[in-house]
Structures are given as structure tokens and as C-alpha cells.
CSV table of C-alpha atoms and ligand atoms in Angstrom, one decimal:
chain,number,residue,atom,x,y,z
A,1,MET,CA,206.1,78.8,248.4
A,2,ILE,CA,206.6,77.4,252.0
A,3,ILE,CA,206.4,73.6,252.3
A,4,LYS,CA,205.4,72.2,255.7
A,5,GLU,CA,206.0,68.5,256.6
A,6,LYS,CA,203.7,65.8,258.0
A,7,PRO,CA,205.6,62.5,257.6
A,8,GLU,CA,203.1,60.8,260.0
A,9,TRP,CA,200.5,61.0,257.2
A,10,GLY,CA,202.9,59.5,254.6
A,11,GLU,CA,201.5,55.9,254.7
A,12,LEU,CA,198.0,57.3,254.6
A,13,ALA,CA,198.7,58.5,251.0
A,14,THR,CA,198.9,54.8,250.0
A,15,PHE,CA,196.1,52.1,249.7
A,16,VAL,CA,197.9,49.9,252.3
A,17,PRO,CA,195.8,50.9,255.4
A,18,ASN,CA,192.6,50.2,253.4
A,19,LYS,CA,193.6,46.5,253.0
A,20,ARG,CA,192.3,45.9,256.6
A,21,LEU,CA,189.0,47.8,256.2
A,22,PRO,CA,185.7,46.1,255.2
A,23,VAL,CA,184.3,47.3,251.9
A,24,TYR,CA,187.2,49.6,251.2
A,25,ASN,CA,189.3,46.4,250.5
A,26,TRP,CA,186.9,44.9,248.0
A,27,PHE,CA,189.1,46.0,245.1
A,28,TYR,CA,192.9,46.6,245.6
A,29,TYR,CA,194.0,49.7,243.7
A,30,LYS,CA,197.6,50.4,243.3
A,31,GLU,CA,197.0,54.1,242.8
A,32,GLY,CA,194.7,54.5,245.8
A,33,TYR,CA,195.0,56.4,249.1
A,34,SER,CA,193.5,55.5,252.5
A,35,ARG,CA,190.2,56.2,254.2
A,36,ASP,CA,192.1,57.8,257.1
A,37,MET,CA,193.7,60.4,254.8
A,38,VAL,CA,190.2,61.5,253.8
A,39,LEU,CA,189.0,61.6,257.4
A,40,ASN,CA,192.0,63.6,258.4
A,41,VAL,CA,191.4,66.1,255.6
A,42,MET,CA,187.7,66.4,256.5
A,43,LYS,CA,188.6,67.2,260.1
A,44,LYS,CA,191.3,69.7,259.0
A,45,PHE,CA,188.8,71.4,256.8
A,46,GLY,CA,186.1,71.5,259.5
A,47,MET,CA,183.6,69.8,257.2
A,48,GLU,CA,180.1,69.0,258.3
A,49,LYS,CA,177.3,66.5,257.6
A,50,GLY,CA,175.4,67.4,254.5
A,51,ASP,CA,178.3,69.0,252.8
A,52,THR,CA,178.9,68.0,249.1
A,53,VAL,CA,182.4,66.6,248.3
A,54,LEU,CA,183.7,66.1,244.8
A,55,ASP,CA,186.4,63.6,243.8
A,56,PRO,CA,187.1,64.2,240.1
A,57,PHE,CA,189.6,61.3,240.0
A,58,CYS,CA,187.7,59.0,242.2
A,59,GLY,CA,189.6,55.8,241.5
A,60,VAL,CA,188.0,53.0,243.6
A,61,GLY,CA,185.9,55.3,245.6
A,62,THR,CA,187.8,55.8,248.9
A,63,THR,CA,186.8,59.5,249.2
A,64,LEU,CA,183.2,58.7,248.3
A,65,LEU,CA,182.9,55.8,250.8
A,66,ALA,CA,184.5,57.9,253.6
A,67,CYS,CA,181.9,60.6,252.8
A,68,LYS,CA,179.1,58.1,252.9
A,69,GLN,CA,180.2,56.9,256.3
A,70,SER,CA,180.6,60.5,257.6
A,71,GLY,CA,177.2,61.7,256.3
A,72,MET,CA,178.5,63.9,253.5
A,73,ASN,CA,177.1,63.8,250.0
A,74,SER,CA,179.6,62.9,247.3
A,75,ILE,CA,180.2,63.0,243.6
A,76,GLY,CA,182.9,61.0,241.8
A,77,PHE,CA,184.2,60.7,238.3
A,78,ASP,CA,186.8,58.5,236.7
A,79,VAL,CA,187.7,57.3,233.2
A,80,GLN,CA,188.6,53.7,234.0
A,81,PRO,CA,185.9,51.1,234.0
A,82,PRO,CA,187.2,49.0,236.9
A,83,ALA,CA,187.5,52.2,239.0
A,84,VAL,CA,184.0,53.5,238.3
A,85,PHE,CA,182.6,50.1,238.8
A,86,ALA,CA,184.3,49.5,242.2
A,87,SER,CA,183.2,53.0,243.3
A,88,ILE,CA,179.6,52.2,242.5
A,89,VAL,CA,179.6,48.8,244.1
A,90,LYS,CA,181.3,50.0,247.3
A,91,THR,CA,178.9,52.9,247.8
A,92,ASN,CA,175.6,51.1,246.9
A,93,ASP,CA,173.0,50.4,249.5
A,94,TYR,CA,172.2,46.7,249.8
A,95,GLU,CA,169.5,44.5,251.2
A,96,VAL,CA,171.3,41.6,252.9
A,97,ASP,CA,168.4,39.2,252.3
A,98,LYS,CA,168.5,39.8,248.6
A,99,LEU,CA,172.3,39.3,248.5
A,100,GLU,CA,172.1,36.1,250.4
A,101,ALA,CA,169.3,34.7,248.3
A,102,ALA,CA,171.0,35.6,245.0
A,103,SER,CA,174.3,34.1,246.1
A,104,LYS,CA,172.7,30.8,247.1
A,105,GLU,CA,170.8,30.6,243.8
A,106,LEU,CA,173.9,31.3,241.8
A,107,LEU,CA,176.0,28.7,243.6
A,108,GLU,CA,173.3,26.1,243.2
A,109,GLU,CA,173.1,26.5,239.4
A,110,LYS,CA,174.2,23.4,237.5
A,111,PHE,CA,177.3,24.0,235.5
A,112,GLN,CA,177.0,24.3,231.7
A,113,LYS,CA,180.0,24.8,229.4
A,114,PRO,CA,180.2,28.5,228.5
A,115,ASP,CA,181.1,30.0,225.2
A,116,TRP,CA,184.8,31.0,225.0
A,117,GLY,CA,184.2,32.8,221.7
A,118,THR,CA,185.4,36.3,222.6
A,119,VAL,CA,188.2,35.5,224.9
A,120,THR,CA,191.6,36.6,223.6
A,121,PRO,CA,194.7,34.3,223.6
A,122,PHE,CA,196.3,36.4,226.4
A,123,VAL,CA,193.4,36.0,228.7
A,124,LYS,CA,193.2,32.3,227.9
A,125,LYS,CA,196.8,32.0,229.0
A,126,ALA,CA,196.1,33.6,232.3
A,127,PHE,CA,193.8,30.7,233.5
A,128,ASN,CA,193.6,27.0,233.5
A,129,GLY,CA,190.6,25.6,231.5
A,130,HIS,CA,188.4,24.8,234.5
A,131,THR,CA,188.8,28.2,236.1
A,132,LEU,CA,188.0,30.0,232.9
A,133,ASP,CA,185.0,27.8,232.4
A,134,ASP,CA,183.8,28.7,235.9
A,135,VAL,CA,184.5,32.4,235.5
A,136,LEU,CA,182.6,32.7,232.2
A,137,PHE,CA,179.7,30.5,233.5
A,138,PHE,CA,179.2,32.6,236.6
A,139,ARG,CA,179.7,35.9,234.7
A,140,ASP,CA,177.1,35.1,232.1
A,141,LEU,CA,174.6,34.0,234.8
A,142,ILE,CA,175.1,37.2,236.8
A,143,MET,CA,174.8,39.3,233.7
A,144,ARG,CA,171.3,38.0,233.2
A,145,MET,CA,170.1,39.1,236.6
A,146,ASP,CA,167.7,42.0,236.8
A,147,ASP,CA,168.5,43.6,240.1
A,148,GLY,CA,171.3,46.1,239.4
A,149,PRO,CA,172.9,46.4,242.9
A,150,VAL,CA,172.8,42.6,243.4
A,151,ARG,CA,174.3,42.0,240.0
A,152,ASP,CA,177.1,44.5,240.6
A,153,PHE,CA,177.8,43.0,244.0
A,154,LEU,CA,178.1,39.5,242.7
A,155,THR,CA,180.2,40.7,239.8
A,156,MET,CA,182.6,42.4,242.3
A,157,ALA,CA,183.0,39.2,244.2
A,158,LEU,CA,183.6,37.3,241.0
A,159,ILE,CA,186.2,39.8,239.8
A,160,ASN,CA,188.0,39.5,243.1
A,161,VAL,CA,188.3,35.7,243.0
A,162,THR,CA,188.9,35.5,239.2
A,163,MET,CA,192.2,37.3,239.8
A,164,LYS,CA,193.0,35.2,242.8
A,165,CYS,CA,192.6,32.0,240.7
A,166,SER,CA,194.5,33.3,237.7
A,167,TYR,CA,198.1,32.8,236.6
A,168,ALA,CA,198.4,36.6,236.3
A,169,TRP,CA,201.0,38.2,238.5
A,170,LYS,CA,200.8,42.0,238.6
A,171,ASP,CA,204.5,43.0,238.7
A,172,GLY,CA,204.7,46.8,238.9
A,173,ALA,CA,203.0,48.1,235.8
A,174,VAL,CA,203.0,44.8,233.8
A,175,ILE,CA,201.1,41.5,234.0
A,176,LYS,CA,203.3,38.4,234.0
A,177,ILE,CA,201.9,34.9,233.6
A,178,ARG,CA,203.2,32.3,236.1
A,179,LYS,CA,201.7,28.9,236.1
A,180,HIS,CA,201.1,27.5,239.6
A,181,PRO,CA,198.5,25.6,241.4
A,182,VAL,CA,195.4,27.7,241.9
A,183,PRO,CA,192.4,27.1,244.3
A,184,PRO,CA,189.1,25.9,242.9
A,185,LEU,CA,187.2,29.0,241.9
A,186,ARG,CA,183.8,27.8,243.0
A,187,LYS,CA,185.0,27.2,246.5
A,188,ILE,CA,186.7,30.6,247.0
A,189,PHE,CA,183.8,32.4,245.2
A,190,LYS,CA,181.5,31.0,247.9
A,191,ARG,CA,183.9,32.2,250.6
A,192,GLN,CA,184.3,35.6,249.1
A,193,LEU,CA,180.5,36.1,248.9
A,194,LYS,CA,180.1,35.1,252.5
A,195,TYR,CA,182.9,37.5,253.5
A,196,MET,CA,181.5,40.4,251.5
A,197,ILE,CA,178.0,39.9,252.8
A,198,LYS,CA,179.4,40.0,256.3
A,199,ASP,CA,181.1,43.3,255.5
A,200,VAL,CA,177.8,44.8,254.3
A,201,LYS,CA,176.2,43.7,257.6
A,202,LYS,CA,178.9,45.4,259.8
A,203,PHE,CA,179.5,48.4,257.6
A,204,LYS,CA,178.2,51.6,259.3
A,205,SER,CA,176.8,53.9,256.6
A,206,THR,CA,174.5,56.9,256.4
A,207,ASP,CA,171.8,57.9,254.0
A,208,ALA,CA,174.1,60.6,252.4
A,209,SER,CA,173.9,60.5,248.6
A,210,CYS,CA,176.7,59.4,246.3
A,211,GLU,CA,176.8,59.8,242.6
A,212,VAL,CA,179.5,58.0,240.5
A,213,ASP,CA,179.9,58.2,236.8
A,214,PHE,CA,182.3,58.0,233.9
A,215,GLY,CA,183.6,61.5,233.5
A,216,ASP,CA,186.6,63.6,232.5
A,217,ALA,CA,187.9,65.8,235.2
A,218,ARG,CA,188.8,68.4,232.5
A,219,LYS,CA,185.2,68.9,231.7
A,220,MET,CA,182.7,67.8,234.3
A,221,LYS,CA,179.0,67.5,234.1
A,222,LEU,CA,178.4,69.7,237.1
A,223,LYS,CA,176.8,73.0,237.8
A,224,ASP,CA,178.8,76.1,238.7
A,225,ASP,CA,179.2,76.8,242.5
A,226,SER,CA,177.8,73.4,243.5
A,227,VAL,CA,180.4,71.7,245.7
A,228,ASP,CA,181.6,72.5,249.3
A,229,ALA,CA,184.9,70.6,249.1
A,230,VAL,CA,187.2,68.6,246.8
A,231,ILE,CA,189.3,65.7,248.1
A,232,THR,CA,191.2,64.0,245.3
A,233,SER,CA,194.4,62.7,243.9
A,234,PRO,CA,195.1,63.1,240.1
A,235,PRO,CA,197.5,60.8,238.1
A,236,TYR,CA,201.1,61.7,238.9
A,237,LEU,CA,203.4,63.2,236.3
A,238,ASN,CA,205.6,60.4,234.7
A,239,LYS,CA,204.6,57.8,237.2
A,240,ILE,CA,204.3,54.2,236.0
A,241,GLU,CA,201.1,53.8,234.0
A,242,TYR,CA,199.2,51.2,236.0
A,243,SER,CA,196.0,51.1,233.9
A,244,LYS,CA,197.3,48.1,231.9
A,245,ILE,CA,197.4,45.8,234.9
A,246,TYR,CA,193.6,45.8,234.9
A,247,SER,CA,193.4,44.6,231.3
A,248,ILE,CA,192.2,41.0,232.2
A,249,GLU,CA,189.4,42.4,234.4
A,250,GLU,CA,188.6,44.9,231.6
A,251,GLU,CA,188.3,42.2,228.9
A,252,LEU,CA,186.3,39.8,230.9
A,253,PHE,CA,184.0,42.2,232.7
A,254,PHE,CA,184.0,45.7,231.1
A,255,SER,CA,184.8,45.4,227.4
A,256,GLY,CA,184.3,48.5,225.3
A,257,MET,CA,183.8,51.0,228.2
A,258,GLY,CA,186.1,53.8,229.3
A,259,LEU,CA,187.2,57.3,228.4
A,260,THR,CA,190.6,59.0,227.6
A,261,PRO,CA,192.8,59.4,230.6
A,262,LEU,CA,194.7,62.5,231.5
A,263,ARG,CA,198.0,62.9,229.6
A,264,SER,CA,200.5,61.9,232.3
A,265,HIS,CA,202.3,60.0,229.6
A,266,ILE,CA,200.8,60.7,226.2
A,267,GLY,CA,202.6,63.5,224.3
A,268,ILE,CA,201.2,66.6,222.6
A,269,SER,CA,201.4,67.7,219.0
A,270,GLU,CA,204.5,69.7,218.0
A,271,SER,CA,202.7,72.8,216.9
A,272,LYS,CA,200.6,73.0,220.0
A,273,MET,CA,203.5,72.4,222.3
A,274,LEU,CA,205.2,75.8,222.0
A,275,GLU,CA,202.0,77.6,222.4
A,276,GLU,CA,201.1,75.6,225.5
A,277,GLU,CA,204.6,75.9,227.0
A,278,GLU,CA,204.5,79.7,226.7
A,279,LYS,CA,201.2,79.8,228.5
A,280,LEU,CA,202.5,77.5,231.3
A,281,ARG,CA,205.7,79.5,231.6
A,282,LYS,CA,203.8,82.7,232.1
A,283,ILE,CA,201.9,81.1,235.0
A,284,THR,CA,204.7,79.4,236.7
A,285,GLU,CA,207.6,81.9,235.8
A,286,ASP,CA,210.7,79.8,236.3
A,287,ALA,CA,209.5,76.3,235.8
A,288,VAL,CA,211.3,74.2,233.1
A,289,PHE,CA,209.1,71.8,231.1
A,290,ASN,CA,209.7,68.8,228.9
A,291,ALA,CA,207.2,67.6,226.4
A,292,GLN,CA,205.6,65.2,228.8
A,293,SER,CA,205.2,67.8,231.5
A,294,ILE,CA,203.7,70.3,229.1
A,295,ALA,CA,200.9,67.8,228.2
A,296,TYR,CA,200.4,67.0,231.9
A,297,PHE,CA,200.2,70.5,233.2
A,298,SER,CA,198.1,71.7,230.2
A,299,ASP,CA,195.6,69.1,231.2
A,300,MET,CA,195.9,69.9,234.9
A,301,LEU,CA,195.3,73.6,234.2
A,302,LYS,CA,191.9,72.6,232.6
A,303,VAL,CA,191.1,70.5,235.7
A,304,ILE,CA,192.0,73.4,238.1
A,305,SER,CA,189.8,75.8,236.1
A,306,GLU,CA,187.0,73.3,236.4
A,307,LEU,CA,187.5,73.0,240.1
A,308,LYS,CA,187.3,76.8,240.5
A,309,ARG,CA,184.0,76.7,238.4
A,310,VAL,CA,182.2,74.0,240.3
A,311,CYS,CA,183.3,75.0,243.8
A,312,LYS,CA,181.2,77.3,246.0
A,313,ASP,CA,182.9,80.4,247.4
A,314,GLY,CA,184.9,79.4,250.5
A,315,ALA,CA,185.1,75.7,249.3
A,316,LYS,CA,188.2,73.8,250.4
A,317,ILE,CA,190.3,71.8,248.0
A,318,ALA,CA,192.7,69.0,249.0
A,319,ILE,CA,194.9,67.5,246.3
A,320,ILE,CA,197.4,64.6,247.0
A,321,VAL,CA,200.1,64.6,244.3
A,322,GLY,CA,203.6,63.4,243.7
A,323,ASN,CA,206.3,65.2,241.9
A,324,GLY,CA,207.7,64.0,238.5
A,325,CYS,CA,210.9,62.1,238.4
A,326,PHE,CA,212.8,62.3,235.1
A,327,PRO,CA,216.4,61.2,234.2
A,328,ASP,CA,217.5,64.8,234.1
A,329,GLY,CA,215.8,65.9,237.3
A,330,VAL,CA,212.7,66.4,239.4
A,331,VAL,CA,209.6,68.5,238.3
A,332,ASP,CA,208.0,70.0,241.4
A,333,SER,CA,204.3,69.3,240.5
A,334,ASP,CA,203.1,70.4,244.0
A,335,VAL,CA,204.6,73.9,243.5
A,336,ILE,CA,203.7,74.2,239.9
A,337,LEU,CA,200.1,73.1,240.4
A,338,SER,CA,199.8,75.5,243.3
A,339,LYS,CA,201.0,78.4,241.1
A,340,MET,CA,198.4,77.4,238.6
A,341,ALA,CA,195.7,77.4,241.3
A,342,GLU,CA,196.7,81.0,242.3
A,343,HIS,CA,196.7,82.0,238.6
A,344,THR,CA,193.2,80.6,238.3
A,345,GLY,CA,192.0,82.6,241.3
A,346,LEU,CA,192.2,80.1,244.1
A,347,THR,CA,194.0,80.7,247.3
A,348,VAL,CA,196.9,78.4,248.2
A,349,LYS,CA,196.6,77.8,252.0
A,350,GLU,CA,199.3,75.1,252.5
A,351,ILE,CA,201.6,72.7,250.8
A,352,ILE,CA,202.3,69.8,253.2
A,353,MET,CA,205.0,67.2,252.3
A,354,LEU,CA,203.8,63.7,253.3
A,355,SER,CA,206.8,61.7,252.1
A,356,LYS,CA,210.0,62.0,250.0
A,357,ARG,CA,212.2,59.7,248.1
A,358,TRP,CA,215.2,59.7,245.8
A,359,CYS,CA,214.6,60.2,242.1
A,360,THR,CA,217.2,58.2,240.3
A,361,ARG,CA,218.6,57.8,236.8
A,362,HIS,CA,219.3,54.2,235.7
A,363,ARG,CA,218.0,53.1,239.1
A,364,VAL,CA,221.2,54.1,240.9
A,365,GLU,CA,222.3,57.6,240.1
A,366,LYS,CA,220.5,60.1,242.3
A,367,VAL,CA,219.2,63.2,240.4
A,368,GLY,CA,217.0,64.8,243.1
A,369,VAL,CA,214.3,64.3,245.7
A,370,THR,CA,210.7,63.8,244.9
A,371,ARG,CA,208.0,64.8,247.3
A,372,GLU,CA,204.4,63.5,247.7
A,373,SER,CA,202.4,66.4,249.0
A,374,LEU,CA,199.0,67.4,250.2
A,375,LEU,CA,197.9,70.7,248.6
A,376,CYS,CA,195.3,72.7,250.5
A,377,TRP,CA,193.6,75.4,248.4
A,378,GLU,CA,190.5,77.5,248.9
A,379,LYS,CA,188.1,79.3,246.5
B,1,SAM,C1,195.8,58.6,241.7
B,1,SAM,S1,194.4,57.8,241.1
B,1,SAM,C2,193.1,58.2,242.3
B,1,SAM,C3,192.9,57.1,243.3
B,1,SAM,C4,191.8,57.4,244.3
B,1,SAM,N1,192.1,58.5,245.2
B,1,SAM,C5,191.6,56.1,245.2
B,1,SAM,O1,191.9,56.2,246.4
B,1,SAM,O2,191.2,55.1,244.6
B,1,SAM,C6,194.0,58.8,239.7
B,1,SAM,C7,192.8,58.4,239.0
B,1,SAM,O3,192.5,59.3,238.0
B,1,SAM,C8,191.9,58.6,236.9
B,1,SAM,N2,191.9,59.5,235.7
B,1,SAM,C9,192.9,59.6,234.8
B,1,SAM,N3,192.6,60.6,233.9
B,1,SAM,C10,191.3,61.1,234.2
B,1,SAM,C11,190.5,62.0,233.7
B,1,SAM,N4,190.8,62.7,232.6
B,1,SAM,N5,189.3,62.3,234.3
B,1,SAM,C12,188.9,61.6,235.4
B,1,SAM,N6,189.7,60.6,236.0
B,1,SAM,C13,190.9,60.4,235.4
B,1,SAM,C14,192.6,57.3,236.8
B,1,SAM,O4,191.8,56.3,236.2
B,1,SAM,C15,192.8,57.0,238.3
B,1,SAM,O5,191.8,56.2,238.8
């Protein structure tokens, strides 16, 4: 398969450009990509207002939000509570008056000592006592509010400042606790609300619809032939598992929610492995698999079949994906997934390399080059 190059789109495959964008930046997501990547793909695909776009791994809703701004209807699924929540909050329609009134009322409430009953020792360690008191006090007040979008908006602001006022330090895939002076939560909560309301005022949206839900990309609750395009990015094979760095947010704000993620890390049972490997080898001919990649590609094969099922004839599919880096070499996910797409009956139009980097063993010994690529397919 021929691989083209577009290094000028490399940074757009990261969340970094979103940090400057109102609403897009309400929740930083390590695994996210940028609005401009979505806009570029839309242009490349010649998409039009009124089209329906699916993001089966929607993360914090970048595709969905870009669709809403561009007049395209969108549908998004994810398994992680903070991701689904952030996607919903960012794509909601708000009445500014209601947000302002609710924020004022909340900040005027007289403090009462909240119940720390369900907080685990780990989360207790991540805050000083006053901060945790304020977080729980505001959280419980917000949870009692009736208006759904207002409640979600205030919760988003609170999550944002909760993490800014914590001792938690997200270092790669792990949370480290580092005690240091933190700002008073109440003060920066007020500032955050003001800043987010300002974002709502200046954000140019359309009345395009957006549906977000918990859902597994391997089995989506969608009708056959119902979407015009897919713009997405699945988990990458053997990439650091970042889901644990949201465990404080999960415990304080989303306990008990969530579904099973795709197996980019979890193994597969011994007996099923040979069977799955044989199936994958038939599709990809020469590819060599280890246990981890068998689990991953078996899952992704299910996802690709689902994409074929829910796409209309002629629908365009964009997948941003990185290759797998292992101590014994690189697994070319971009090529393998494209072979799977062809096997499933989709047409592979292009594979475009966005960036590349060394894959190393023990951090120093180079074992190959991994690409991050944009895969363009069509049904
Ligand atoms: C690379 S991230 C996508 C980021 C997104 N493009 C953004 O900009 O925010 C992959 C996402 O897939 C989600 N995920 C993992 N397994 C899934 C599954 N089986 N079904 C749906 N989503 C899943 C993860 O929670 C994660 O949010």
C-alpha cells in the first residue's frame, strides 16, 4: 500500500491546538486531536451542511463540536465517563441567563461541612482539607439542581478547578501526589464560571443535532446505512493506557459509570488466540502478531464491520491512528487496519503519514519507526 506524507498536519493530530479554543478547551484530553484536523478532513471529503457524521470513539467531543459549528449532524460514543460527559457538556445548547443566575446562586450559598463518607484515602491525599470540603459542598449542591444542561455546565467548571486545586500531578500515564500551595477553590471556581460563560456567548454554533451516549464501537446502537461520514481516532495499539489518570474525576463525579474499553492492552484467552490469529493472518497475509496485537486487531475488525454496516453507500471514513511500538519491533496498524477495511468491503483511498518517531527498546535502542497516519476509506 502506498503511503503519502502530510507532515504539516502532524500537530493537528494532537490536542495542543485546542488549548487556545473556547469550549474545545474545557476539558484537556491527552488522547485528543484538534478541531482543525476535523475541519481539514471535512473539506477534503467535500462534506456538506446536513450530513451526519459518526465518531465511534468520540473522546471529549472534538469531532462532534466541529460538526455542530459547521452545520453537520453528529453522533458520538465512548466508554469512558469523563469523555462522554465532556462531549455532552461541550455540545449542549445553553441559555446564558440561566447559567449566570445559577452560578450566582451557587456561589452565594452558605458553606456547610459536607460528608466525606465515600471518599477513598487516595482521593483524600490529593487535596488539602479545605479544598476537598469546597469540592464536595459544591458538587452536592449542583447535583440537586433540576435543569440538566445547567447542572452539567456547573459540574464541568467544578471538575476543571478541582483538578487545578489538587495535589495530583498527571505524569504520563500515572497520577503523582505532590503537595504544594494551591489557590482557594471558591475564588478560581468563580473565575472559571465567568470564563466559560464568556465562551458560550462568543461560541458560534448552529442548530445541527448532536447525540452523545455511552456505547461500544464494536456494537453500536445505530441503524444500517445511516451515516454519511466517520471521523474518528481509536485507541492506539500498545500506547500508554491513559484512562487511569482520570480516576480522581471518576471517583468524585462519575462513580459507577462506564463500559469496557477496547483491548489495546488486555489480553485474549489462550484457546481463542490461535483461532483469532489465523483469521487475522488470512486477512493481512504477511502480518506478524503478538498476543496483544491479536486482541487489538480482533476488536478493530469488529469496529470496521460496524462502520461498514452503519455507513451509507459512498460514505467517507477518516481514521487517525498510530502504529504499535514493541521491544521487538513496530506493528504497522495503519496498513493492517486498511487491509482489514478492504477485506470487509470498504475501499482504501489513501494512507497519509502525519508524523513519525523512533520506536525504542529500553528507551534508547532504536527498533524501528512508528507512524501516525490518517486513513481515508470509502464505502
Ligand atoms: C484516541 S481517543 C479519541 C479522542 C478523540 N478523537 C478526541 O479528540 O477527544 C480513543 C477513545 O476511544 C475510547 N474507547 C476505548 N474503547 C472503546 C470502545 N470499545 N468503544 C467506544 N470508545 C472506546 C476511549 O475512551 C478514548 O476516549
